[in-house]
Amino acid sequence: MEEKNSEGKKLVDGASLAGNFVALAAASASGSVVVDLGREELAPLRETGGAVAVAGGEFPVIATRVDEERFAAFRSECTHWNCEVALLDAKRIVRCSCHMSRF
Protein backbone atom coordinates (compact mmCIF):
# COMPACT_ATOMS: atom_id res chain seq x y z
CA MET A 1 0.00 0.00 0.00
CA GLU A 2 1.31 3.43 -0.92
CA GLU A 3 1.58 5.84 1.99
CA LYS A 4 0.93 9.52 1.41
CA ASN A 5 0.77 12.51 3.69
CA SER A 6 -2.19 14.89 3.85
CA GLU A 7 -0.91 16.75 0.78
CA GLY A 8 -0.70 13.56 -1.30
CA LYS A 9 3.11 13.42 -1.30
CA LYS A 10 4.69 9.97 -1.25
CA LEU A 11 6.40 8.79 1.92
CA VAL A 12 9.85 7.29 1.46
CA ASP A 13 10.92 4.77 4.13
CA GLY A 14 14.50 4.91 5.33
CA ALA A 15 15.71 7.41 2.75
CA SER A 16 17.65 10.45 3.88
CA LEU A 17 17.84 13.42 1.53
CA ALA A 18 20.24 16.13 2.67
CA GLY A 19 21.78 19.45 1.73
CA ASN A 20 19.87 21.56 -0.78
CA PHE A 21 16.92 19.20 -0.54
CA VAL A 22 16.28 19.70 3.17
CA ALA A 23 13.61 22.19 2.14
CA LEU A 24 12.10 19.57 -0.17
CA ALA A 25 11.89 16.72 2.34
CA ALA A 26 10.59 16.66 5.90
CA ALA A 27 11.98 13.88 8.07
CA SER A 28 9.79 12.34 10.73
CA ALA A 29 10.56 10.39 13.89
CA SER A 30 9.61 7.17 12.03
CA GLY A 31 12.62 7.48 9.72
CA SER A 32 10.42 8.30 6.73
CA VAL A 33 10.97 11.24 4.43
CA VAL A 34 8.33 13.12 2.44
CA VAL A 35 9.52 13.83 -1.09
CA ASP A 36 7.73 16.41 -3.24
CA LEU A 37 7.92 14.86 -6.71
CA GLY A 38 6.42 18.03 -8.19
CA ARG A 39 9.73 19.86 -7.73
CA GLU A 40 11.77 20.12 -10.95
CA GLU A 41 14.97 19.28 -9.04
CA LEU A 42 13.45 15.87 -8.31
CA ALA A 43 11.94 15.24 -11.77
CA PRO A 44 14.16 12.17 -12.44
CA LEU A 45 12.59 10.48 -9.39
CA ARG A 46 9.18 10.48 -11.09
CA GLU A 47 10.27 7.45 -13.14
CA THR A 48 11.49 4.05 -11.92
CA GLY A 49 15.28 3.99 -12.16
CA GLY A 50 15.56 7.78 -12.01
CA ALA A 51 18.22 9.26 -9.74
CA VAL A 52 19.36 12.63 -8.42
CA ALA A 53 22.60 13.74 -6.79
CA VAL A 54 22.20 15.82 -3.65
CA ALA A 55 25.10 17.98 -2.47
CA GLY A 56 25.62 20.71 0.06
CA GLY A 57 24.77 18.83 3.23
CA GLU A 58 26.96 17.00 5.70
CA PHE A 59 27.83 14.53 2.92
CA PRO A 60 26.76 13.96 -0.71
CA VAL A 61 23.83 11.63 -1.40
CA ILE A 62 22.38 9.86 -4.44
CA ALA A 63 18.65 9.15 -4.29
CA THR A 64 17.04 6.73 -6.74
CA ARG A 65 13.57 5.39 -7.44
CA VAL A 66 13.64 1.62 -7.04
CA ASP A 67 10.07 0.96 -8.22
CA GLU A 68 6.63 2.58 -8.14
CA GLU A 69 6.47 2.46 -4.34
CA ARG A 70 10.09 2.53 -3.11
CA PHE A 71 13.02 4.93 -3.13
CA ALA A 72 16.56 4.47 -1.85
CA ALA A 73 19.27 6.92 -0.88
CA PHE A 74 22.92 6.32 -0.18
CA ARG A 75 26.01 8.30 0.66
CA SER A 76 27.77 9.00 -2.62
CA GLU A 77 31.31 8.82 -1.31
CA CYS A 78 33.70 6.00 -2.10
CA THR A 79 34.47 4.09 1.09
CA HIS A 80 38.04 3.53 -0.07
CA TRP A 81 39.26 7.06 -0.84
CA ASN A 82 36.31 9.24 0.22
CA CYS A 83 35.95 10.62 -3.31
CA GLU A 84 32.47 11.55 -4.46
CA VAL A 85 31.21 8.89 -6.86
CA ALA A 86 29.45 9.66 -10.15
CA LEU A 87 25.69 9.34 -10.52
CA LEU A 88 24.25 6.03 -11.70
CA ASP A 89 24.90 5.22 -15.36
CA ALA A 90 22.44 3.51 -17.72
CA LYS A 91 23.38 0.11 -16.27
CA ARG A 92 22.75 1.41 -12.72
CA ILE A 93 26.45 1.31 -11.89
CA VAL A 94 28.14 3.97 -9.77
CA ARG A 95 31.79 4.69 -10.55
CA CYS A 96 34.57 6.19 -8.45
CA SER A 97 36.72 8.47 -10.59
CA CYS A 98 39.58 8.29 -8.07
CA HIS A 99 40.31 4.58 -8.47
CA MET A 100 37.79 3.49 -11.14
CA SER A 101 35.93 1.03 -8.89
CA ARG A 102 32.33 0.20 -9.78
CA PHE A 103 29.51 -0.28 -7.30
CSV table of C-alpha atoms in Angstrom, one decimal:
chain,number,residue,atom,x,y,z
A,1,MET,CA,0.0,0.0,0.0
A,2,GLU,CA,1.3,3.4,-0.9
A,3,GLU,CA,1.6,5.8,2.0
A,4,LYS,CA,0.9,9.5,1.4
A,5,ASN,CA,0.8,12.5,3.7
A,6,SER,CA,-2.2,14.9,3.9
A,7,GLU,CA,-0.9,16.8,0.8
A,8,GLY,CA,-0.7,13.6,-1.3
A,9,LYS,CA,3.1,13.4,-1.3
A,10,LYS,CA,4.7,10.0,-1.2
A,11,LEU,CA,6.4,8.8,1.9
A,12,VAL,CA,9.9,7.3,1.5
A,13,ASP,CA,10.9,4.8,4.1
A,14,GLY,CA,14.5,4.9,5.3
A,15,ALA,CA,15.7,7.4,2.8
A,16,SER,CA,17.6,10.5,3.9
A,17,LEU,CA,17.8,13.4,1.5
A,18,ALA,CA,20.2,16.1,2.7
A,19,GLY,CA,21.8,19.5,1.7
A,20,ASN,CA,19.9,21.6,-0.8
A,21,PHE,CA,16.9,19.2,-0.5
A,22,VAL,CA,16.3,19.7,3.2
A,23,ALA,CA,13.6,22.2,2.1
A,24,LEU,CA,12.1,19.6,-0.2
A,25,ALA,CA,11.9,16.7,2.3
A,26,ALA,CA,10.6,16.7,5.9
A,27,ALA,CA,12.0,13.9,8.1
A,28,SER,CA,9.8,12.3,10.7
A,29,ALA,CA,10.6,10.4,13.9
A,30,SER,CA,9.6,7.2,12.0
A,31,GLY,CA,12.6,7.5,9.7
A,32,SER,CA,10.4,8.3,6.7
A,33,VAL,CA,11.0,11.2,4.4
A,34,VAL,CA,8.3,13.1,2.4
A,35,VAL,CA,9.5,13.8,-1.1
A,36,ASP,CA,7.7,16.4,-3.2
A,37,LEU,CA,7.9,14.9,-6.7
A,38,GLY,CA,6.4,18.0,-8.2
A,39,ARG,CA,9.7,19.9,-7.7
A,40,GLU,CA,11.8,20.1,-11.0
A,41,GLU,CA,15.0,19.3,-9.0
A,42,LEU,CA,13.4,15.9,-8.3
A,43,ALA,CA,11.9,15.2,-11.8
A,44,PRO,CA,14.2,12.2,-12.4
A,45,LEU,CA,12.6,10.5,-9.4
A,46,ARG,CA,9.2,10.5,-11.1
A,47,GLU,CA,10.3,7.4,-13.1
A,48,THR,CA,11.5,4.1,-11.9
A,49,GLY,CA,15.3,4.0,-12.2
A,50,GLY,CA,15.6,7.8,-12.0
A,51,ALA,CA,18.2,9.3,-9.7
A,52,VAL,CA,19.4,12.6,-8.4
A,53,ALA,CA,22.6,13.7,-6.8
A,54,VAL,CA,22.2,15.8,-3.6
A,55,ALA,CA,25.1,18.0,-2.5
A,56,GLY,CA,25.6,20.7,0.1
A,57,GLY,CA,24.8,18.8,3.2
A,58,GLU,CA,27.0,17.0,5.7
A,59,PHE,CA,27.8,14.5,2.9
A,60,PRO,CA,26.8,14.0,-0.7
A,61,VAL,CA,23.8,11.6,-1.4
A,62,ILE,CA,22.4,9.9,-4.4
A,63,ALA,CA,18.6,9.2,-4.3
A,64,THR,CA,17.0,6.7,-6.7
A,65,ARG,CA,13.6,5.4,-7.4
A,66,VAL,CA,13.6,1.6,-7.0
A,67,ASP,CA,10.1,1.0,-8.2
A,68,GLU,CA,6.6,2.6,-8.1
A,69,GLU,CA,6.5,2.5,-4.3
A,70,ARG,CA,10.1,2.5,-3.1
A,71,PHE,CA,13.0,4.9,-3.1
A,72,ALA,CA,16.6,4.5,-1.9
A,73,ALA,CA,19.3,6.9,-0.9
A,74,PHE,CA,22.9,6.3,-0.2
A,75,ARG,CA,26.0,8.3,0.7
A,76,SER,CA,27.8,9.0,-2.6
A,77,GLU,CA,31.3,8.8,-1.3
A,78,CYS,CA,33.7,6.0,-2.1
A,79,THR,CA,34.5,4.1,1.1
A,80,HIS,CA,38.0,3.5,-0.1
A,81,TRP,CA,39.3,7.1,-0.8
A,82,ASN,CA,36.3,9.2,0.2
A,83,CYS,CA,36.0,10.6,-3.3
A,84,GLU,CA,32.5,11.6,-4.5
A,85,VAL,CA,31.2,8.9,-6.9
A,86,ALA,CA,29.4,9.7,-10.2
A,87,LEU,CA,25.7,9.3,-10.5
A,88,LEU,CA,24.2,6.0,-11.7
A,89,ASP,CA,24.9,5.2,-15.4
A,90,ALA,CA,22.4,3.5,-17.7
A,91,LYS,CA,23.4,0.1,-16.3
A,92,ARG,CA,22.8,1.4,-12.7
A,93,ILE,CA,26.5,1.3,-11.9
A,94,VAL,CA,28.1,4.0,-9.8
A,95,ARG,CA,31.8,4.7,-10.6
A,96,CYS,CA,34.6,6.2,-8.5
A,97,SER,CA,36.7,8.5,-10.6
A,98,CYS,CA,39.6,8.3,-8.1
A,99,HIS,CA,40.3,4.6,-8.5
A,100,MET,CA,37.8,3.5,-11.1
A,101,SER,CA,35.9,1.0,-8.9
A,102,ARG,CA,32.3,0.2,-9.8
A,103,PHE,CA,29.5,-0.3,-7.3
